[in-house]
PDB file of C-alpha atoms in Angstrom:
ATOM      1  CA  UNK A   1    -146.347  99.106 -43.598  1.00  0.00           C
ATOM      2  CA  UNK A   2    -145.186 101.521 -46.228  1.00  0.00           C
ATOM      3  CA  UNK A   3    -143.947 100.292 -49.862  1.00  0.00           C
ATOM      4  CA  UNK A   4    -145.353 102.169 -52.740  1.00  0.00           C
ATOM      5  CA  UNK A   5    -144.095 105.539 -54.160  1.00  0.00           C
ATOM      6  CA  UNK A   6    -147.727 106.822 -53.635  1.00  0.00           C
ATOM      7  CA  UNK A   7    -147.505 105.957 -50.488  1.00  0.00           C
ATOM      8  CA  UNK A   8    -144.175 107.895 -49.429  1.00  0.00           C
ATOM      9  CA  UNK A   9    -145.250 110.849 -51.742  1.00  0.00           C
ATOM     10  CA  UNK A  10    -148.298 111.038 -49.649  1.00  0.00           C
ATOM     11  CA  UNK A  11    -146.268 110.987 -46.739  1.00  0.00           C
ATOM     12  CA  UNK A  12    -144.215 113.375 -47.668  1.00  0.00           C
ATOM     13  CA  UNK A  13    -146.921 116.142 -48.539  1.00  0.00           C
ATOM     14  CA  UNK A  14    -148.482 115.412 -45.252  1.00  0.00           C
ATOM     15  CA  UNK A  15    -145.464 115.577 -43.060  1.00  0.00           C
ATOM     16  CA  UNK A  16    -144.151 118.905 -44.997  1.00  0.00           C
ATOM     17  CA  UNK A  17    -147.539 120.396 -44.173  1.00  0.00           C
ATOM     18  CA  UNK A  18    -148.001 119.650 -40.882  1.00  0.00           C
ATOM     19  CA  UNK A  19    -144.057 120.564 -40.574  1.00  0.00           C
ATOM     20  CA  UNK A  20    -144.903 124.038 -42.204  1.00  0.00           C
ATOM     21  CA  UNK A  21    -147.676 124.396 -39.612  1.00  0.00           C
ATOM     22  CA  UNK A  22    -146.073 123.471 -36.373  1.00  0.00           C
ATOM     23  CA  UNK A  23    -142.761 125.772 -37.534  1.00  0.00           C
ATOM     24  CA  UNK A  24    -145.137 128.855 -38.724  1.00  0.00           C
ATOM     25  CA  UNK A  25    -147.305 128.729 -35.148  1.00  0.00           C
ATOM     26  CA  UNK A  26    -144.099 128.424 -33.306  1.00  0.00           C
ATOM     27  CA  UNK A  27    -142.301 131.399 -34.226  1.00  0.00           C
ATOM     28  CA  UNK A  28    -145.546 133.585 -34.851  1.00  0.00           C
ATOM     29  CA  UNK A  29    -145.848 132.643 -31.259  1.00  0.00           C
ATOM     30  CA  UNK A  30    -142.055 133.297 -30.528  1.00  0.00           C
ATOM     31  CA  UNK A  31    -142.265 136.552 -32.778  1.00  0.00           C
ATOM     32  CA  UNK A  32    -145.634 137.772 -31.643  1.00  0.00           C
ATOM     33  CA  UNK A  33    -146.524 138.392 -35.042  1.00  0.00           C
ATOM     34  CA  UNK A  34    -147.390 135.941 -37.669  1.00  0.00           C
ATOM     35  CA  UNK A  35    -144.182 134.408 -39.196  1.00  0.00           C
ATOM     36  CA  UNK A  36    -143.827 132.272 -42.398  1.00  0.00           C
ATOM     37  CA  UNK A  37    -141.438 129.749 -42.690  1.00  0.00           C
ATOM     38  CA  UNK A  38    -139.932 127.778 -45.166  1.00  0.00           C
ATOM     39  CA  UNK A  39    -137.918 128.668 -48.186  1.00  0.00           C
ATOM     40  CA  UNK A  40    -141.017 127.570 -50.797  1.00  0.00           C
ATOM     41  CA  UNK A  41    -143.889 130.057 -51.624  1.00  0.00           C
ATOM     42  CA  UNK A  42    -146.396 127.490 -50.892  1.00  0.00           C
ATOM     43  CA  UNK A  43    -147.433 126.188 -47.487  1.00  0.00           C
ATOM     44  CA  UNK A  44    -144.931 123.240 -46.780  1.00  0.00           C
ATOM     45  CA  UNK A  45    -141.373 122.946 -45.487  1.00  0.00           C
ATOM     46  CA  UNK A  46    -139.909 120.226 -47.119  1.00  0.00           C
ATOM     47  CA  UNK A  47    -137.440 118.590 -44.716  1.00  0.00           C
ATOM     48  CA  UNK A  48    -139.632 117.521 -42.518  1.00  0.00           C
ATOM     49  CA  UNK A  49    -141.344 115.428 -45.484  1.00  0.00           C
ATOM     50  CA  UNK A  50    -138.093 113.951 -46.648  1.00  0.00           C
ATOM     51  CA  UNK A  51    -137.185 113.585 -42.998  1.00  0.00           C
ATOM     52  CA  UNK A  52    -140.798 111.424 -42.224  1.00  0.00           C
ATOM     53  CA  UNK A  53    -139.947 109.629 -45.872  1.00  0.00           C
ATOM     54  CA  UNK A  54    -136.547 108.506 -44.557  1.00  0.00           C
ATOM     55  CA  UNK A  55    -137.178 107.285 -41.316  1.00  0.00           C
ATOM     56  CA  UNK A  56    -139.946 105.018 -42.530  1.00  0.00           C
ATOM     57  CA  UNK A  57    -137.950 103.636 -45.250  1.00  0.00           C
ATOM     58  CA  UNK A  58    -135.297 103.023 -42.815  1.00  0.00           C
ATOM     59  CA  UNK A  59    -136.595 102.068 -39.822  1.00  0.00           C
ATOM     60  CA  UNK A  60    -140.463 101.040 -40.232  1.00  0.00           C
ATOM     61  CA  UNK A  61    -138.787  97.544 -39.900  1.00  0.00           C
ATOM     62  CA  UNK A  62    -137.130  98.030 -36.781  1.00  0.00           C
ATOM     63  CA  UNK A  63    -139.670  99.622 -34.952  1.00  0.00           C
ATOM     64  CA  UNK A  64    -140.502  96.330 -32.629  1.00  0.00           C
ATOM     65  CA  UNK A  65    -137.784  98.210 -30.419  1.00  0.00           C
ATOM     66  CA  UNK A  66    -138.659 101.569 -29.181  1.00  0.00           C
ATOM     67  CA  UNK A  67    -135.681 103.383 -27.433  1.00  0.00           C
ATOM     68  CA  UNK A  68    -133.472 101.703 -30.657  1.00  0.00           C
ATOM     69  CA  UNK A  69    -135.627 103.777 -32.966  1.00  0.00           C
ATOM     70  CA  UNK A  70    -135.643 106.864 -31.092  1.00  0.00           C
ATOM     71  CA  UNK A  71    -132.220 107.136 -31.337  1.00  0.00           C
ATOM     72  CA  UNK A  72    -132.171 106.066 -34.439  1.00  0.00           C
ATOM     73  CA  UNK A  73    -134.412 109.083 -35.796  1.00  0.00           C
ATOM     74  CA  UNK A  74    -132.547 111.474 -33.101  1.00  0.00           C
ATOM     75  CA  UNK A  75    -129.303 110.661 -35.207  1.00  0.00           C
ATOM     76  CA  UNK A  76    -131.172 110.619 -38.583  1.00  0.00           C
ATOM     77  CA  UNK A  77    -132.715 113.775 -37.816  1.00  0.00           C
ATOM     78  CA  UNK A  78    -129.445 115.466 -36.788  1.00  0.00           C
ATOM     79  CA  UNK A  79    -127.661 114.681 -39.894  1.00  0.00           C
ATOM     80  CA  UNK A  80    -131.007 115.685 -42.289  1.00  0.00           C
ATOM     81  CA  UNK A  81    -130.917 119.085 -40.216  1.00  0.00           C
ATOM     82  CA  UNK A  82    -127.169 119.273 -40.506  1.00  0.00           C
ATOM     83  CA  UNK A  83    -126.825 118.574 -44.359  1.00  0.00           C
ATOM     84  CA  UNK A  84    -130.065 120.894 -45.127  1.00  0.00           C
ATOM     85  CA  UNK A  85    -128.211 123.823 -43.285  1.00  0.00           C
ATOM     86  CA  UNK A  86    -124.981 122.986 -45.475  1.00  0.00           C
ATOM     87  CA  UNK A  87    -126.489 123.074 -48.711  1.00  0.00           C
ATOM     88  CA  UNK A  88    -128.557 125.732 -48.503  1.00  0.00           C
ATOM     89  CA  UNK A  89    -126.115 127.982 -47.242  1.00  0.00           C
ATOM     90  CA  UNK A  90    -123.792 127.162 -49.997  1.00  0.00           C
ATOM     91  CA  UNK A  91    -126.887 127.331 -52.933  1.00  0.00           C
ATOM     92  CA  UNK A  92    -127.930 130.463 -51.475  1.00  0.00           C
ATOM     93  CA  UNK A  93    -125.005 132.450 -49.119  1.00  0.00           C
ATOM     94  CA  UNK A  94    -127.194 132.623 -46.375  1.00  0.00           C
ATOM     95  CA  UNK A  95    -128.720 130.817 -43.081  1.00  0.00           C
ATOM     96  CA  UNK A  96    -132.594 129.585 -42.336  1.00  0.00           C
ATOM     97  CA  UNK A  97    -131.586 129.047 -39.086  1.00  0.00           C
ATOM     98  CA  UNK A  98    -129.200 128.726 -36.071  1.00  0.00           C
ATOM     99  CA  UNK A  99    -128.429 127.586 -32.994  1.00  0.00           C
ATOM    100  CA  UNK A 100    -125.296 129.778 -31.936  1.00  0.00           C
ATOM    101  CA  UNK A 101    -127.130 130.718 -28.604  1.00  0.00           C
ATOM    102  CA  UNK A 102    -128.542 127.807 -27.624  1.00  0.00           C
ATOM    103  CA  UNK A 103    -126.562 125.029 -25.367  1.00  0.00           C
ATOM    104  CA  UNK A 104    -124.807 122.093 -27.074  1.00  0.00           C
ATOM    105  CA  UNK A 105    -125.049 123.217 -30.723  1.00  0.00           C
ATOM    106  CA  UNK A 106    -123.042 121.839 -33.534  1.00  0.00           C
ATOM    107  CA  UNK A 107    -121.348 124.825 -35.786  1.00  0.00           C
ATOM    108  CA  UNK A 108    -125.203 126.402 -34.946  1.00  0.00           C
ATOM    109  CA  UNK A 109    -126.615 124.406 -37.619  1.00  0.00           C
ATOM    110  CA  UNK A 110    -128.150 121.735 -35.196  1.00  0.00           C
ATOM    111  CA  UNK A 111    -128.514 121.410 -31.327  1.00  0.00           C
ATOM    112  CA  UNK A 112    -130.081 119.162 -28.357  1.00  0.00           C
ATOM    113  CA  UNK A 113    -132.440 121.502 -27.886  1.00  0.00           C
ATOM    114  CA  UNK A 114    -134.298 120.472 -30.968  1.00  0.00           C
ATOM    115  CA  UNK A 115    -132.884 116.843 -31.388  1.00  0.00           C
ATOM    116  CA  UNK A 116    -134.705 115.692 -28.584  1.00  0.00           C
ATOM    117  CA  UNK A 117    -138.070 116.961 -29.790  1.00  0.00           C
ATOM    118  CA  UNK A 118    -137.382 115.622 -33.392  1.00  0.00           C
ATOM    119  CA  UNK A 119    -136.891 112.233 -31.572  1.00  0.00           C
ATOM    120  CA  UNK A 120    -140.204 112.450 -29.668  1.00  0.00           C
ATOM    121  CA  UNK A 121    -142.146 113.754 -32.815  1.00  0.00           C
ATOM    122  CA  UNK A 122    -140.445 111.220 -35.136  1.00  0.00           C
ATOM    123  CA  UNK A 123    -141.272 108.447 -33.165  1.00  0.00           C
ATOM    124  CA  UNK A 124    -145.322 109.596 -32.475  1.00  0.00           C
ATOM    125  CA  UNK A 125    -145.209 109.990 -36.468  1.00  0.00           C
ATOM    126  CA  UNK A 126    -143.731 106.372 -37.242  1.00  0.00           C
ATOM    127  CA  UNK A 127    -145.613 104.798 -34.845  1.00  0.00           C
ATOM    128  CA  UNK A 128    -149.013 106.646 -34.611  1.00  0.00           C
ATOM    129  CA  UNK A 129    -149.247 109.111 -37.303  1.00  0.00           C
ATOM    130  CA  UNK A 130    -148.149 106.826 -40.286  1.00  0.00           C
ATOM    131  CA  UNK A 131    -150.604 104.074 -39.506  1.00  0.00           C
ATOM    132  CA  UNK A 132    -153.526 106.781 -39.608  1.00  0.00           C
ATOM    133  CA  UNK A 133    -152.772 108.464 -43.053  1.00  0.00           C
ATOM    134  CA  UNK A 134    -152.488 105.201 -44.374  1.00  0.00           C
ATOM    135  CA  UNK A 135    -155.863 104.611 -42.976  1.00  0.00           C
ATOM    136  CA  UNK A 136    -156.922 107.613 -44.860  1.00  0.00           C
ATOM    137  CA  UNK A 137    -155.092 107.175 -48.087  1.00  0.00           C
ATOM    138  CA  UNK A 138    -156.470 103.520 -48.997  1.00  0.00           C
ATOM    139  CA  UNK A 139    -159.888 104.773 -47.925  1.00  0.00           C
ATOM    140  CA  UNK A 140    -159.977 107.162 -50.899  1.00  0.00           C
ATOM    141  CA  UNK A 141    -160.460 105.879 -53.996  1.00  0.00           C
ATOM    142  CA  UNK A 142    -156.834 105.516 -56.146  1.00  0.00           C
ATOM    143  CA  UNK A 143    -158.058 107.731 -59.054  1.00  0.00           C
ATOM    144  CA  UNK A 144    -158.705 110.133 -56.811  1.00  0.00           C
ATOM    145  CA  UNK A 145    -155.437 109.734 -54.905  1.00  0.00           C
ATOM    146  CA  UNK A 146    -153.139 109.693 -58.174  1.00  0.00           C
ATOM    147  CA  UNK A 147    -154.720 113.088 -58.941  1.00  0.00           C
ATOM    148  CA  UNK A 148    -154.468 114.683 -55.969  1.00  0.00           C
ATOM    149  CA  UNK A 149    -151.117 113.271 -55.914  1.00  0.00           C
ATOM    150  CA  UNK A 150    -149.671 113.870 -59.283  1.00  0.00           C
ATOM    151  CA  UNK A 151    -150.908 117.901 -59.024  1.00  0.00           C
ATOM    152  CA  UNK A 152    -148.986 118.563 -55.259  1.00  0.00           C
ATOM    153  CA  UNK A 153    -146.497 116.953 -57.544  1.00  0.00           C
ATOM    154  CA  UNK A 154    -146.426 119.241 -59.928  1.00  0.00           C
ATOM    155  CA  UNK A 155    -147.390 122.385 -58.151  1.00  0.00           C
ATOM    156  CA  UNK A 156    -144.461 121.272 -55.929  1.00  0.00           C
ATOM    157  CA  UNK A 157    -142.194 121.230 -58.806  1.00  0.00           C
ATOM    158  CA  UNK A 158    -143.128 124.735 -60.243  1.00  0.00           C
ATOM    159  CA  UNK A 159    -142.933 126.035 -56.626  1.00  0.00           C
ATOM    160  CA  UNK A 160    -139.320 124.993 -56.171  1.00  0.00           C
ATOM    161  CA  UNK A 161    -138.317 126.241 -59.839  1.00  0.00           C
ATOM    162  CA  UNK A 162    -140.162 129.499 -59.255  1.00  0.00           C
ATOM    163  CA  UNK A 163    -138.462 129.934 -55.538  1.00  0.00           C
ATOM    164  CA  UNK A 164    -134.792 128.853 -56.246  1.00  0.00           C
ATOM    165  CA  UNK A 165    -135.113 131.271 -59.368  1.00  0.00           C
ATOM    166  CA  UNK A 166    -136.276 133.898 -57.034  1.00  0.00           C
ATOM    167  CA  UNK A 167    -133.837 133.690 -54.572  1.00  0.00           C
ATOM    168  CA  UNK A 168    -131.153 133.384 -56.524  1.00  0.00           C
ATOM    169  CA  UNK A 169    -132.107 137.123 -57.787  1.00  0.00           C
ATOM    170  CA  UNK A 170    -132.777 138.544 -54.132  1.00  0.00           C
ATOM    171  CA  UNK A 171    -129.868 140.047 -52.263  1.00  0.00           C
ATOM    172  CA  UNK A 172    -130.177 137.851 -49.621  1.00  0.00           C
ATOM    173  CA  UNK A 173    -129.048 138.850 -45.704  1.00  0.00           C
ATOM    174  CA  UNK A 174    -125.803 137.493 -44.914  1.00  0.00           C
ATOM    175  CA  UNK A 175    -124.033 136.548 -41.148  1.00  0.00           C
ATOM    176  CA  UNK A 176    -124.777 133.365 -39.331  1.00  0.00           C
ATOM    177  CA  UNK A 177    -128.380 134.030 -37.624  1.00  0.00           C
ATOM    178  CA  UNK A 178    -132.150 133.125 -38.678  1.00  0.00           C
ATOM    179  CA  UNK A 179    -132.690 135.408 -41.832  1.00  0.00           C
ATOM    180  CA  UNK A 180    -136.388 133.202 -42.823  1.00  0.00           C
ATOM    181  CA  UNK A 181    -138.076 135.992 -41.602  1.00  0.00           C
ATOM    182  CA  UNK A 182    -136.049 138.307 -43.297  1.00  0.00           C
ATOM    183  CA  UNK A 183    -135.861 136.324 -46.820  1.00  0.00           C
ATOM    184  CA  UNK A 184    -139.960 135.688 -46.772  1.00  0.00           C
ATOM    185  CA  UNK A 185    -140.206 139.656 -46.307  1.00  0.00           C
ATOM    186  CA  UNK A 186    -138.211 139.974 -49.222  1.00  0.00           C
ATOM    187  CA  UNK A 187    -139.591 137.186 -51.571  1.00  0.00           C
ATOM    188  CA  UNK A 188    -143.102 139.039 -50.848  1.00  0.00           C
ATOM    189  CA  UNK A 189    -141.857 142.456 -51.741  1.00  0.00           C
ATOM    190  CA  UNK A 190    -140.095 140.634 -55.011  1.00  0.00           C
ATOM    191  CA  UNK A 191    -143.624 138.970 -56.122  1.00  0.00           C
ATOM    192  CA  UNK A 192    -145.755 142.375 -55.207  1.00  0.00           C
ATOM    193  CA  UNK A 193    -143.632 144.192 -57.736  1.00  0.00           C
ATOM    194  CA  UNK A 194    -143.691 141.426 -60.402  1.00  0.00           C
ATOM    195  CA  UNK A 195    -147.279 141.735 -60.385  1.00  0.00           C
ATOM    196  CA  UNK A 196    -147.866 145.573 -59.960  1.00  0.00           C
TER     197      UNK A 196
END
């Protein structure tokens, strides 16, 4: 089980890793050309670590019933997705992605298409995944672990500062369709200049 704030901060730096990772070799693959994603400059995508944070807080205790849980992190899943979407279209006047084309989409901003996997990857996480960094995290010493810790932390912070900044400065693409591309294109260009 899950109860210290280490704990769920090292949870959520693995899961927005390994979420950065799965959505940057999907749509290279998609795009047939290698494809950042994420709003950040570093390698992580958020949501998916606040996503793996809330659905062990929530429902690490009611895991003794599988299909419950499933749904349970389809639904929680839908409404992270659904919120994220929101608010970062209002912060910034433009989309990260959508689901216009696809089959039983919400206003785009979340469909069944991707529900169901976040169900099935949500669930391996909680149930198999979690156990295993846990294994990993109390087998390192907690000096160590605080560091380590504390300096994502803080890089983490900086990043975020340094991006929202940045954006806010871009002229960012507007219309409802996947811009990320697009927007890391543009935050590249933005930094290459700053440092020329």
């Amino acid at each position: 089980m899950i109860h210290t704030l280490p704990e769920y901060v090292f949870i959520f730096f693995a899961y927005a890793f390994l979420g950065w990772c799965m959505e940057t070799i999907y749509m290279s693959f998609r795009e047939k050309r290698v494809t950042k994603r994420g709003f950040l400059l570093g390698p992580y995508c958020p949501i998916y670590g606040v996503g793996l944070v809330a659905i062990t807080m929530l429902l690490q205790d009611l895991s003794n019933n599988f299909w419950r849980t499933f749904l349970l992190i389809i639904l929680l899943c839908s409404l992270l997705e659904y919120m994220v979407s929101v608010l970062m279209e209002r912060l910034f006047h433009t989309r990260w992605w959508d689901y216009h084309d696809m089959k039983f989409n919400i206003r785009g901003r979340i469909c069944l298409e991707t529900t169901l996997p976040f169900g099935i990857l949500g669930s391996f996480a909680l149930y198999y995944m979690n156990p295993f960094f846990m294994g990993l995290f109390h087998r390192m010493p907690y000096s160590l672990t605080f560091k380590i810790l504390t300096g994502l932390t803080i890089l983490f912070a900086l990043d975020l500062a340094v991006s929202v900044r940045m954006l806010h400065k871009l002229s960012l693409p507007e219309g409802e369709e996947d811009h990320t591309a697009e927007i890391s294109r543009r935050v590249r260009e933005a930094i290459s200049k700053h440092f020329e």
